[in-house]
Amino acid sequence: MSQAIRFRPQLELAGTVKVDVRNVRHPHYGRYLEEFAPGQVFVHPRGFTFLPAQMEAFARTYMQCNPLYLNEEFARACGFSGLVASPQMVFNVVLSLGVQNDSEKAIANLGYYDAQYLRPVHAQDTIRALTKVVDRKERGAGKPGIVTIRTLGLNQNDEVVLQYQRKIMVAGQGDRPPTTPLPSAADGRMPAFPWVDDAAVTLPSFPALLPAGLTGPSSYYEDFTVGEIIVHANGRTITDEHLALTYAVGNTHPLHFDRIYSSGLSGKMSGDPIVYGGLVFAWLEGLASRDVSDNSVWELGFTEGYHTQPSIAGDTVAALSRVLAAEDAPDGLGARFGIVTFQLIGVKNVGAADALARFGEDLFVKENDKKDLGREKIDAKIFEIERRLLIRKRG
Amino acid sequence: MSQAIRFRPQLELAGTVKVDVRNVRHPHYGRYLEEFAPGQVFVHPRGFTFLPAQMEAFARTYMQCNPLYLNEEFARACGFSGLVASPQMVFNVVLSLGVQNDSEKAIANLGYYDAQYLRPVHAQDTIRALTKVVDRKERGAGKPGIVTIRTLGLNQNDEVVLQYQRKIMVAGQGDRPPTTPLPSAADGRMPAFPWVDDAAVTLPSFPALLPAGLTGPSSYYEDFTVGEIIVHANGRTITDEHLALTYAVGNTHPLHFDRIYSSGLSGKMSGDPIVYGGLVFAWLEGLASRDVSDNSVWELGFTEGYHTQPSIAGDTVAALSRVLAAEDAPDGLGARFGIVTFQLIGVKNVGAADALARFGEDLFVKENDKKDLGREKIDAKIFEIERRLLIRKRG
Amino acid sequence: MSQAIRFRPQLELAGTVKVDVRNVRHPHYGRYLEEFAPGQVFVHPRGFTFLPAQMEAFARTYMQCNPLYLNEEFARACGFSGLVASPQMVFNVVLSLGVQNDSEKAIANLGYYDAQYLRPVHAQDTIRALTKVVDRKERGAGKPGIVTIRTLGLNQNDEVVLQYQRKIMVAGQGDRPPTTPLPSAADGRMPAFPWVDDAAVTLPSFPALLPAGLTGPSSYYEDFTVGEIIVHANGRTITDEHLALTYAVGNTHPLHFDRIYSSGLSGKMSGDPIVYGGLVFAWLEGLASRDVSDNSVWELGFTEGYHTQPSIAGDTVAALSRVLAAEDAPDGLGARFGIVTFQLIGVKNVGAADALARFGEDLFVKENDKKDLGREKIDAKIFEIERRLLIRKRG
């Protein structure tokens, strides 16, 4: 199983190899607009083995309060085979695995759509990611275009654990050299891309008696009524930690950790590194979690998610949720579980209650729709998304 | 064991649900003074599964030097069943689990008393916490009162691993809405609260030969004489990391991570987020650890612990220990182990040796006693506590 | 296996033990110049159990892109018995374990030499470290001297996993008290120190088919030609995180985390805490990793490594690699693997491409040789080293 190999001693060589500054290579990652071709499939590098301490650490980093992600006894008592990786972690990791191919040259992340968590990720699962280019929209010479991609996260059994769609804004190549080439399949064909349009979700058979006492008393299905706004009390000041957290999930876009890069940009992204949006989403979800999701048994997914303003270190973020729908779960689960759709809104540098007082209903109108509706955009608003949760009934 | 469930596709809903800004809920946690009733028992949410990498990470975060928390081989050679969770981690986690019920509305943490570590926490142990309200002292209209609580940390076998008492200062409700209600027991009775007044400590049967060579040469029982002051050489500059570390242990008090909240306060707590005291305690203990505790086999507990000044990011903390007592261990352990009581003193923005030179014996006088004794309070002093350790004899 | 012990209740004692400020001890670690004696062996304290989540966390902290350190399935498919600890982590941990004896009093780390990784470190391995003093060079009264040491990292089976040599600059004791004494061996003899001069490397028997698709397409052995310079695209801004990361690897030198200490120094080290060099090395290696090392199956070692300028929080570091040698691997491995030697250069506060444009070939000339060569030293250059990797052939 092992072998002992003797290598020649290492000798100093630098002085013996003449320096030739014209013999130089500049590997670059991400893709320029022209490099995206609809139908193309990217097999993303590295993969990621989920380990329990990382799973707990992620949940704690964003103060996610659902004991499924923190308490192994609780997770087992709910029917899972062990501690559950927070779906938000799965999303962050899968997206980050793809940045090197998908978006390391992106100018902006335009939106998240149709994200579906299709099965739990547990300790020792190894997740890899694939992306398929769905569409490329050019908007005229010199203008960045819009690329639509779909991404899958697969476990070591080739089962899809997450699928979602994303739109990104990407500039053309101009006179820059091309990026690092795609590894080409041996037979020249694109890898399989098993996106499913009407996918089933694989969940444990929940036991008759779910554990009691470790979740909030006011976050059962019956506690949510359509139209209600929930103001989450605490905010979170984001520090320089975000550079390290971007590294922690494996996102390779230099906008988030390289001040030379970020301060060299023009426009509103110029200056300090911008907080990677996945982290902002995670913090906001965490701020909301003890009010809305600690009695959930599954995060179904999200759609129409937009980062409407960037955040930087020093910003304090806060969150509000609005109940958009509440209905019984299907397939015989309805007696014990319901599905609640929340609109999650993030603001910065204003408390959530103050934001509601100041901006009122405009907070809940999509920023992209405001021009058509004749409403003012809100600079303090940083995020909007709709998310669906499968939540226990109090019974 | 698992089921495949098909959910309806998620459709965008926000525009279809009319926004009603009067239909709003503001969940708040912690308790106002009136909401504490002696005899009440809070079952705290979530729990926490201890995982080995987290246990090591905690010990490293505070540079705790006892190999029991860092070296699994060493821990086993000492008779433990595996890596030992640092008692300081157990304390931080148990206290933090309770913040949501106990102290998220607290104005100040007044003191720690009678903390006892009753058995080791190992990997895969899941710890939950309970608090009993012992006393509520009102101090007149408009003035915050003082609440005395006892807290227990229990493992998955319902064994108490830690018990301690705490006093906190809490304001009255005034015209604010009540906080989130207690979950009520099905039968209306309070949960059991197994505090033990004369508790035994469960320890491994230490092997005849303890491991040698990995601990300091000058921190055996025989090295400590009553009255001796030990000046710990290094300090630690606290950075903004403390916000993330507060999240890491699960402490939900916004004073420690929400600059909008902290800067909205009046008085000396106003401004940057205050470092959660449990973290300060941990850093000070770590700074002392290679001088006093790397040959300890158990941390028995602590009492009369006070955070006498707050710390913020940018402060450099340093520590001194004074030997208050040294005696043989009981029950046949005395031939090989002794009990040493240390007074641990923390200072900020002055080196430990300089603090001793500048403040002399006043450093070791309790700040609360100084008025009566006609002595000056020391602004640079941030912490004082008495701790007891079970320490190997050199033999 | 366990025992229940009843201890007397802890009572407050501080007020009962008279404070005597002359009864004081100042434990100090590290060694003054006179305290190093050639032939001396230090057995370093604590040790370190490697745990998988820590191993992944380390690789992620420095964005190391080789899936061996991130993806357990991949590591097994390459013939390893499980996830592999990044050699850079092994180096950082072993060096840090020794700081308390070797270099906590060092004024400067002068260089790394002849580092050899002799076998993989896997989860649950417990590593301890030994140092032997090889040479002490005095440079006259009042001047710091130069100490040459060799350090070994050993696993729980007493197998050497890493050996390297280091030179450090250390001041004399002057009128300061001696540091904490060495633990003396029972028989007065020095511990064994199993450094091997022509050591074999123990590697797995690589399977006939190595995994495909998770590593970069342009970092196979065939992609590297001697003399080529590779400019790594992204930089990394270092934040205050470095204080916590110094703690995380267990380095006890206060220069890296105690602002009172660092600002009390004179010269160019005065001011903010200096980033521990091992962390800088790790970040630079990480920035280079997807271009040069994600198809490596082993890191053989490094030599002639110098930190030529210090870094502090706020600095942005970037990296370049130059190919110094490429040859077939020995012992029948040559058909499938080659050995590539890279010169790794680090710069700060300038992008890697800009540094090449500005400083040209001088970037690759050793700073120590520049005086003799009549070339200018480069303030923006922070690091230089030669490293050897065993890299897959594309085949």
mmCIF file of C-alpha atoms in Angstrom, chain B residues 49-349:
data_model
loop_
_atom_site.group_PDB
_atom_site.id
_atom_site.type_symbol
_atom_site.label_atom_id
_atom_site.label_comp_id
_atom_site.label_asym_id
_atom_site.label_seq_id
_atom_site.Cartn_x
_atom_site.Cartn_y
_atom_site.Cartn_z
ATOM 1 C CA THR B 49 -23.026 18.804 20.028
ATOM 2 C CA PHE B 50 -19.358 18.952 20.932
ATOM 3 C CA LEU B 51 -17.128 17.862 18.080
ATOM 4 C CA PRO B 52 -13.400 17.263 18.383
ATOM 5 C CA ALA B 53 -12.268 19.838 15.839
ATOM 6 C CA GLN B 54 -14.363 22.489 17.567
ATOM 7 C CA MET B 55 -12.958 21.504 20.903
ATOM 8 C CA GLU B 56 -9.408 21.890 19.650
ATOM 9 C CA ALA B 57 -10.349 25.080 17.812
ATOM 10 C CA PHE B 58 -11.706 26.599 21.012
ATOM 11 C CA ALA B 59 -8.580 25.711 22.968
ATOM 12 C CA ARG B 60 -6.423 27.202 20.206
ATOM 13 C CA THR B 61 -8.519 30.346 19.897
ATOM 14 C CA TYR B 62 -7.621 31.196 23.479
ATOM 15 C CA MET B 63 -4.177 29.510 23.456
ATOM 16 C CA GLN B 64 -5.086 27.111 26.213
ATOM 17 C CA CYS B 65 -1.925 25.095 26.741
ATOM 18 C CA ASN B 66 -3.120 22.014 28.587
ATOM 19 C CA PRO B 67 -2.555 19.089 26.176
ATOM 20 C CA LEU B 68 -5.771 17.468 27.436
ATOM 21 C CA TYR B 69 -7.603 19.801 25.063
ATOM 22 C CA LEU B 70 -5.186 19.526 22.141
ATOM 23 C CA ASN B 71 -3.640 16.091 22.065
ATOM 24 C CA GLU B 72 -5.874 13.052 22.011
ATOM 25 C CA GLU B 73 -3.042 10.615 22.757
ATOM 26 C CA PHE B 74 -2.154 12.618 25.838
ATOM 27 C CA ALA B 75 -5.762 12.759 27.049
ATOM 28 C CA ARG B 76 -6.101 8.986 26.716
ATOM 29 C CA ALA B 77 -2.787 8.427 28.480
ATOM 30 C CA CYS B 78 -4.206 10.473 31.376
ATOM 31 C CA GLY B 79 -7.165 8.117 31.633
ATOM 32 C CA PHE B 80 -9.776 10.149 29.792
ATOM 33 C CA SER B 81 -11.818 8.413 27.098
ATOM 34 C CA GLY B 82 -10.598 10.851 24.464
ATOM 35 C CA LEU B 83 -9.912 14.509 23.818
ATOM 36 C CA VAL B 84 -11.379 16.650 26.620
ATOM 37 C CA ALA B 85 -13.437 19.757 25.911
ATOM 38 C CA SER B 86 -11.835 22.680 27.662
ATOM 39 C CA PRO B 87 -13.989 23.497 30.708
ATOM 40 C CA GLN B 88 -13.808 27.119 29.590
ATOM 41 C CA MET B 89 -15.516 26.075 26.354
ATOM 42 C CA VAL B 90 -18.193 24.217 28.296
ATOM 43 C CA PHE B 91 -18.771 27.329 30.400
ATOM 44 C CA ASN B 92 -18.931 29.616 27.376
ATOM 45 C CA VAL B 93 -21.332 27.354 25.511
ATOM 46 C CA VAL B 94 -23.640 26.701 28.461
ATOM 47 C CA LEU B 95 -23.814 30.378 29.368
ATOM 48 C CA SER B 96 -24.452 31.333 25.748
ATOM 49 C CA LEU B 97 -27.217 28.771 25.319
ATOM 50 C CA GLY B 98 -29.008 30.561 28.139
ATOM 51 C CA VAL B 99 -28.625 34.131 26.956
ATOM 52 C CA GLN B 100 -31.788 34.021 24.877
ATOM 53 C CA ASN B 101 -33.837 33.417 28.025
ATOM 54 C CA ASP B 102 -31.615 34.750 30.781
ATOM 55 C CA SER B 103 -29.773 37.829 29.752
ATOM 56 C CA GLU B 104 -30.446 39.063 26.223
ATOM 57 C CA LYS B 105 -32.089 42.058 27.924
ATOM 58 C CA ALA B 106 -29.471 42.311 30.662
ATOM 59 C CA ILE B 107 -27.764 45.667 31.146
ATOM 60 C CA ALA B 108 -24.792 44.089 32.894
ATOM 61 C CA ASN B 109 -23.416 40.758 33.955
ATOM 62 C CA LEU B 110 -22.690 41.377 37.643
ATOM 63 C CA GLY B 111 -20.818 38.263 38.608
ATOM 64 C CA TYR B 112 -20.170 34.536 38.395
ATOM 65 C CA TYR B 113 -20.399 32.402 41.530
ATOM 66 C CA ASP B 114 -19.900 28.826 42.601
ATOM 67 C CA ALA B 115 -19.154 27.359 39.201
ATOM 68 C CA GLN B 116 -18.419 23.645 39.353
ATOM 69 C CA TYR B 117 -17.335 21.388 36.524
ATOM 70 C CA LEU B 118 -18.793 18.040 37.499
ATOM 71 C CA ARG B 119 -17.680 15.742 34.702
ATOM 72 C CA PRO B 120 -15.725 15.863 31.452
ATOM 73 C CA VAL B 121 -17.329 16.692 28.122
ATOM 74 C CA HIS B 122 -16.006 14.587 25.269
ATOM 75 C CA ALA B 123 -16.503 14.466 21.530
ATOM 76 C CA GLN B 124 -20.075 13.671 20.461
ATOM 77 C CA ASP B 125 -21.529 14.756 23.785
ATOM 78 C CA THR B 126 -24.574 16.943 23.263
ATOM 79 C CA ILE B 127 -24.994 19.593 25.915
ATOM 80 C CA ARG B 128 -28.184 21.432 26.728
ATOM 81 C CA ALA B 129 -28.831 24.039 29.399
ATOM 82 C CA LEU B 130 -31.446 24.923 31.995
ATOM 83 C CA THR B 131 -31.742 27.998 34.179
ATOM 84 C CA LYS B 132 -33.646 28.471 37.414
ATOM 85 C CA VAL B 133 -34.516 31.917 38.705
ATOM 86 C CA VAL B 134 -33.323 32.071 42.307
ATOM 87 C CA ASP B 135 -33.975 35.648 43.284
ATOM 88 C CA ARG B 136 -35.260 38.959 41.926
ATOM 89 C CA LYS B 137 -34.307 42.125 43.710
ATOM 90 C CA GLU B 138 -36.162 45.290 42.762
ATOM 91 C CA ARG B 139 -34.416 48.550 43.538
ATOM 92 C CA GLY B 140 -37.180 51.093 43.077
ATOM 93 C CA ALA B 141 -39.169 52.510 40.202
ATOM 94 C CA GLY B 142 -37.174 53.294 37.083
ATOM 95 C CA LYS B 143 -34.114 51.521 38.399
ATOM 96 C CA PRO B 144 -32.902 48.209 37.022
ATOM 97 C CA GLY B 145 -33.143 45.275 39.372
ATOM 98 C CA ILE B 146 -30.861 42.362 40.123
ATOM 99 C CA VAL B 147 -31.742 38.829 39.212
ATOM 100 C CA THR B 148 -29.913 35.796 40.551
ATOM 101 C CA ILE B 149 -30.020 32.691 38.410
ATOM 102 C CA ARG B 150 -28.558 29.236 38.496
ATOM 103 C CA THR B 151 -27.679 27.443 35.304
ATOM 104 C CA LEU B 152 -26.994 23.794 34.572
ATOM 105 C CA GLY B 153 -25.331 22.198 31.589
ATOM 106 C CA LEU B 154 -26.471 18.623 31.038
ATOM 107 C CA ASN B 155 -25.195 15.997 28.660
ATOM 108 C CA GLN B 156 -27.278 13.575 26.592
ATOM 109 C CA ASN B 157 -27.469 11.217 29.590
ATOM 110 C CA ASP B 158 -28.994 13.966 31.732
ATOM 111 C CA GLU B 159 -25.834 14.196 33.806
ATOM 112 C CA VAL B 160 -24.829 17.633 35.019
ATOM 113 C CA VAL B 161 -21.477 18.659 33.544
ATOM 114 C CA LEU B 162 -21.464 22.214 34.893
ATOM 115 C CA GLN B 163 -23.453 24.249 37.373
ATOM 116 C CA TYR B 164 -22.985 27.890 38.311
ATOM 117 C CA GLN B 165 -24.744 30.934 39.636
ATOM 118 C CA ARG B 166 -24.879 34.359 38.058
ATOM 119 C CA LYS B 167 -26.216 37.772 38.943
ATOM 120 C CA ILE B 168 -27.415 40.074 36.220
ATOM 121 C CA MET B 169 -28.773 43.594 36.138
ATOM 122 C CA VAL B 170 -32.047 43.895 34.234
ATOM 123 C CA ALA B 171 -34.349 46.815 33.509
ATOM 124 C CA GLY B 172 -38.088 46.757 33.922
ATOM 125 C CA GLN B 173 -40.421 46.350 30.995
ATOM 126 C CA GLY B 174 -41.714 49.892 31.086
ATOM 127 C CA ASP B 175 -44.087 50.436 28.196
ATOM 128 C CA ARG B 176 -42.372 47.889 25.978
ATOM 129 C CA PRO B 177 -44.191 44.789 24.759
ATOM 130 C CA PRO B 178 -43.438 41.550 26.574
ATOM 131 C CA THR B 179 -40.740 39.243 25.292
ATOM 132 C CA THR B 180 -41.260 35.882 23.663
ATOM 133 C CA PRO B 181 -43.163 33.657 26.073
ATOM 134 C CA LEU B 182 -41.688 30.659 27.838
ATOM 135 C CA PRO B 183 -42.672 27.370 26.317
ATOM 136 C CA SER B 184 -45.059 25.994 28.898
ATOM 137 C CA ALA B 185 -44.714 22.450 30.091
ATOM 138 C CA ALA B 186 -47.571 20.204 28.989
ATOM 139 C CA ASP B 187 -48.714 19.711 32.564
ATOM 140 C CA GLY B 188 -48.077 23.283 33.675
ATOM 141 C CA ARG B 189 -45.289 22.257 36.037
ATOM 142 C CA MET B 190 -41.756 23.523 35.953
ATOM 143 C CA PRO B 191 -39.126 21.171 34.544
ATOM 144 C CA ALA B 192 -36.857 19.386 37.017
ATOM 145 C CA PHE B 193 -33.701 21.318 37.901
ATOM 146 C CA PRO B 194 -31.101 18.911 39.300
ATOM 147 C CA TRP B 195 -28.662 21.352 40.949
ATOM 148 C CA VAL B 196 -26.666 19.542 43.653
ATOM 149 C CA ASP B 197 -25.317 21.467 46.604
ATOM 150 C CA ASP B 198 -22.535 19.130 47.606
ATOM 151 C CA ALA B 199 -21.828 17.585 44.252
ATOM 152 C CA ALA B 200 -19.240 14.907 43.551
ATOM 153 C CA VAL B 201 -16.978 15.290 40.550
ATOM 154 C CA THR B 202 -16.688 12.343 38.182
ATOM 155 C CA LEU B 203 -13.155 11.922 36.942
ATOM 156 C CA PRO B 204 -11.297 9.098 35.242
ATOM 157 C CA SER B 205 -9.255 6.654 37.302
ATOM 158 C CA PHE B 206 -5.904 8.215 36.600
ATOM 159 C CA PRO B 207 -3.309 5.650 35.509
ATOM 160 C CA ALA B 208 -0.291 4.999 37.686
ATOM 161 C CA LEU B 209 1.994 6.605 35.163
ATOM 162 C CA LEU B 210 0.960 9.905 33.642
ATOM 163 C CA PRO B 211 2.553 11.029 30.357
ATOM 164 C CA ALA B 212 5.733 13.064 30.597
ATOM 165 C CA GLY B 213 7.483 15.626 28.467
ATOM 166 C CA LEU B 214 4.576 17.502 26.904
ATOM 167 C CA THR B 215 3.836 19.830 29.811
ATOM 168 C CA GLY B 216 5.792 22.614 31.404
ATOM 169 C CA PRO B 217 8.578 21.907 33.912
ATOM 170 C CA SER B 218 7.516 24.632 36.343
ATOM 171 C CA SER B 219 3.778 24.186 36.702
ATOM 172 C CA TYR B 220 3.522 21.148 38.977
ATOM 173 C CA TYR B 221 1.737 21.347 42.304
ATOM 174 C CA GLU B 222 5.036 21.730 44.138
ATOM 175 C CA ASP B 223 5.832 24.850 42.109
ATOM 176 C CA PHE B 224 3.065 26.893 43.698
ATOM 177 C CA THR B 225 3.339 28.486 47.120
ATOM 178 C CA VAL B 226 0.602 30.460 48.784
ATOM 179 C CA GLY B 227 0.985 34.165 48.315
ATOM 180 C CA GLU B 228 3.143 33.984 45.202
ATOM 181 C CA ILE B 229 2.251 36.280 42.315
ATOM 182 C CA ILE B 230 2.886 34.992 38.788
ATOM 183 C CA VAL B 231 3.169 37.586 36.041
ATOM 184 C CA HIS B 232 2.218 36.092 32.672
ATOM 185 C CA ALA B 233 4.608 37.380 30.049
ATOM 186 C CA ASN B 234 2.527 37.828 26.906
ATOM 187 C CA GLY B 235 -0.565 39.920 26.225
ATOM 188 C CA ARG B 236 -3.181 39.468 23.524
ATOM 189 C CA THR B 237 -4.599 42.220 21.373
ATOM 190 C CA ILE B 238 -8.291 41.582 20.798
ATOM 191 C CA THR B 239 -9.484 42.355 17.310
ATOM 192 C CA ASP B 240 -12.888 42.575 15.665
ATOM 193 C CA GLU B 241 -12.709 38.784 15.736
ATOM 194 C CA HIS B 242 -14.726 38.982 18.933
ATOM 195 C CA LEU B 243 -17.976 39.523 17.044
ATOM 196 C CA ALA B 244 -17.520 36.226 15.229
ATOM 197 C CA LEU B 245 -16.395 34.486 18.413
ATOM 198 C CA THR B 246 -19.542 35.596 20.193
ATOM 199 C CA TYR B 247 -21.510 34.004 17.382
ATOM 200 C CA ALA B 248 -19.285 30.925 17.579
ATOM 201 C CA VAL B 249 -20.310 30.171 21.140
ATOM 202 C CA GLY B 250 -23.905 31.086 20.381
ATOM 203 C CA ASN B 251 -24.289 34.157 22.585
ATOM 204 C CA THR B 252 -27.256 36.135 21.253
ATOM 205 C CA HIS B 253 -26.820 39.450 23.098
ATOM 206 C CA PRO B 254 -26.592 42.215 20.446
ATOM 207 C CA LEU B 255 -24.263 44.308 22.612
ATOM 208 C CA HIS B 256 -21.492 42.073 21.377
ATOM 209 C CA PHE B 257 -22.072 42.107 17.597
ATOM 210 C CA ASP B 258 -24.519 44.835 16.539
ATOM 211 C CA ARG B 259 -22.931 48.273 16.335
ATOM 212 C CA ILE B 260 -26.306 49.923 15.812
ATOM 213 C CA TYR B 261 -27.370 48.501 19.154
ATOM 214 C CA SER B 262 -24.123 49.216 21.005
ATOM 215 C CA SER B 263 -23.727 52.735 19.699
ATOM 216 C CA GLY B 264 -27.340 53.470 20.606
ATOM 217 C CA LEU B 265 -26.705 52.849 24.300
ATOM 218 C CA SER B 266 -25.845 55.574 26.751
ATOM 219 C CA GLY B 267 -23.000 55.500 29.265
ATOM 220 C CA LYS B 268 -19.744 53.591 29.135
ATOM 221 C CA MET B 269 -21.193 50.716 27.120
ATOM 222 C CA SER B 270 -21.958 53.091 24.221
ATOM 223 C CA GLY B 271 -19.864 52.814 21.100
ATOM 224 C CA ASP B 272 -18.219 49.790 19.561
ATOM 225 C CA PRO B 273 -19.572 46.360 20.418
ATOM 226 C CA ILE B 274 -18.352 45.211 23.841
ATOM 227 C CA VAL B 275 -16.366 41.991 23.985
ATOM 228 C CA TYR B 276 -18.520 39.261 25.508
ATOM 229 C CA GLY B 277 -17.069 38.647 28.964
ATOM 230 C CA GLY B 278 -16.793 34.909 28.496
ATOM 231 C CA LEU B 279 -14.275 35.533 25.720
ATOM 232 C CA VAL B 280 -12.233 37.871 27.893
ATOM 233 C CA PHE B 281 -12.192 35.263 30.646
ATOM 234 C CA ALA B 282 -11.060 32.657 28.120
ATOM 235 C CA TRP B 283 -8.225 34.791 26.754
ATOM 236 C CA LEU B 284 -6.969 35.620 30.238
ATOM 237 C CA GLU B 285 -7.100 31.977 31.262
ATOM 238 C CA GLY B 286 -5.194 31.119 28.105
ATOM 239 C CA LEU B 287 -2.503 33.721 28.778
ATOM 240 C CA ALA B 288 -2.021 32.171 32.197
ATOM 241 C CA SER B 289 -2.240 28.589 31.062
ATOM 242 C CA ARG B 290 1.325 27.544 30.412
ATOM 243 C CA ASP B 291 2.373 29.029 33.734
ATOM 244 C CA VAL B 292 -0.350 27.574 35.915
ATOM 245 C CA SER B 293 -2.591 24.984 34.290
ATOM 246 C CA ASP B 294 -0.821 22.786 31.766
ATOM 247 C CA ASN B 295 -0.186 20.186 34.447
ATOM 248 C CA SER B 296 -3.714 20.305 35.774
ATOM 249 C CA VAL B 297 -5.911 17.265 35.272
ATOM 250 C CA TRP B 298 -9.131 19.007 36.149
ATOM 251 C CA GLU B 299 -10.536 22.480 36.436
ATOM 252 C CA LEU B 300 -12.719 22.310 39.549
ATOM 253 C CA GLY B 301 -14.484 25.625 39.101
ATOM 254 C CA PHE B 302 -14.468 29.269 40.003
ATOM 255 C CA THR B 303 -16.244 31.867 42.113
ATOM 256 C CA GLU B 304 -16.456 35.598 42.803
ATOM 257 C CA GLY B 305 -15.802 36.438 39.167
ATOM 258 C CA TYR B 306 -16.342 40.020 38.044
ATOM 259 C CA HIS B 307 -15.829 41.856 34.788
ATOM 260 C CA THR B 308 -14.848 45.168 36.294
ATOM 261 C CA GLN B 309 -14.421 47.097 33.036
ATOM 262 C CA PRO B 310 -15.569 46.367 29.503
ATOM 263 C CA SER B 311 -13.185 45.634 26.630
ATOM 264 C CA ILE B 312 -13.526 46.491 22.968
ATOM 265 C CA ALA B 313 -11.680 45.543 19.807
ATOM 266 C CA GLY B 314 -8.199 47.036 19.875
ATOM 267 C CA ASP B 315 -7.655 46.462 23.574
ATOM 268 C CA THR B 316 -4.660 44.376 24.579
ATOM 269 C CA VAL B 317 -5.332 42.186 27.587
ATOM 270 C CA ALA B 318 -2.803 40.668 29.965
ATOM 271 C CA ALA B 319 -3.030 38.492 33.070
ATOM 272 C CA LEU B 320 -1.560 37.818 36.494
ATOM 273 C CA SER B 321 -2.216 34.932 38.863
ATOM 274 C CA ARG B 322 -1.826 34.858 42.628
ATOM 275 C CA VAL B 323 -1.739 31.627 44.614
ATOM 276 C CA LEU B 324 -4.450 31.717 47.266
ATOM 277 C CA ALA B 325 -4.354 28.156 48.552
ATOM 278 C CA ALA B 326 -2.595 24.856 47.968
ATOM 279 C CA GLU B 327 -3.657 21.624 49.588
ATOM 280 C CA ASP B 328 -3.602 17.903 48.961
ATOM 281 C CA ALA B 329 -6.450 16.462 46.953
ATOM 282 C CA PRO B 330 -8.985 14.391 48.926
ATOM 283 C CA ASP B 331 -10.032 10.745 48.667
ATOM 284 C CA GLY B 332 -6.718 9.030 48.160
ATOM 285 C CA LEU B 333 -5.731 11.387 45.343
ATOM 286 C CA GLY B 334 -3.574 13.417 47.677
ATOM 287 C CA ALA B 335 -0.376 11.519 47.091
ATOM 288 C CA ARG B 336 -0.363 12.440 43.432
ATOM 289 C CA PHE B 337 -2.479 15.580 43.109
ATOM 290 C CA GLY B 338 -3.038 18.832 44.888
ATOM 291 C CA ILE B 339 -5.638 21.556 44.667
ATOM 292 C CA VAL B 340 -4.420 25.051 43.939
ATOM 293 C CA THR B 341 -6.637 28.101 44.133
ATOM 294 C CA PHE B 342 -5.521 31.006 41.998
ATOM 295 C CA GLN B 343 -6.737 34.551 41.873
ATOM 296 C CA LEU B 344 -6.722 35.464 38.175
ATOM 297 C CA ILE B 345 -6.526 39.187 37.409
ATOM 298 C CA GLY B 346 -6.955 40.727 33.971
ATOM 299 C CA VAL B 347 -5.742 44.128 32.840
ATOM 300 C CA LYS B 348 -5.996 45.990 29.562
ATOM 301 C CA ASN B 349 -3.702 48.231 27.596
#
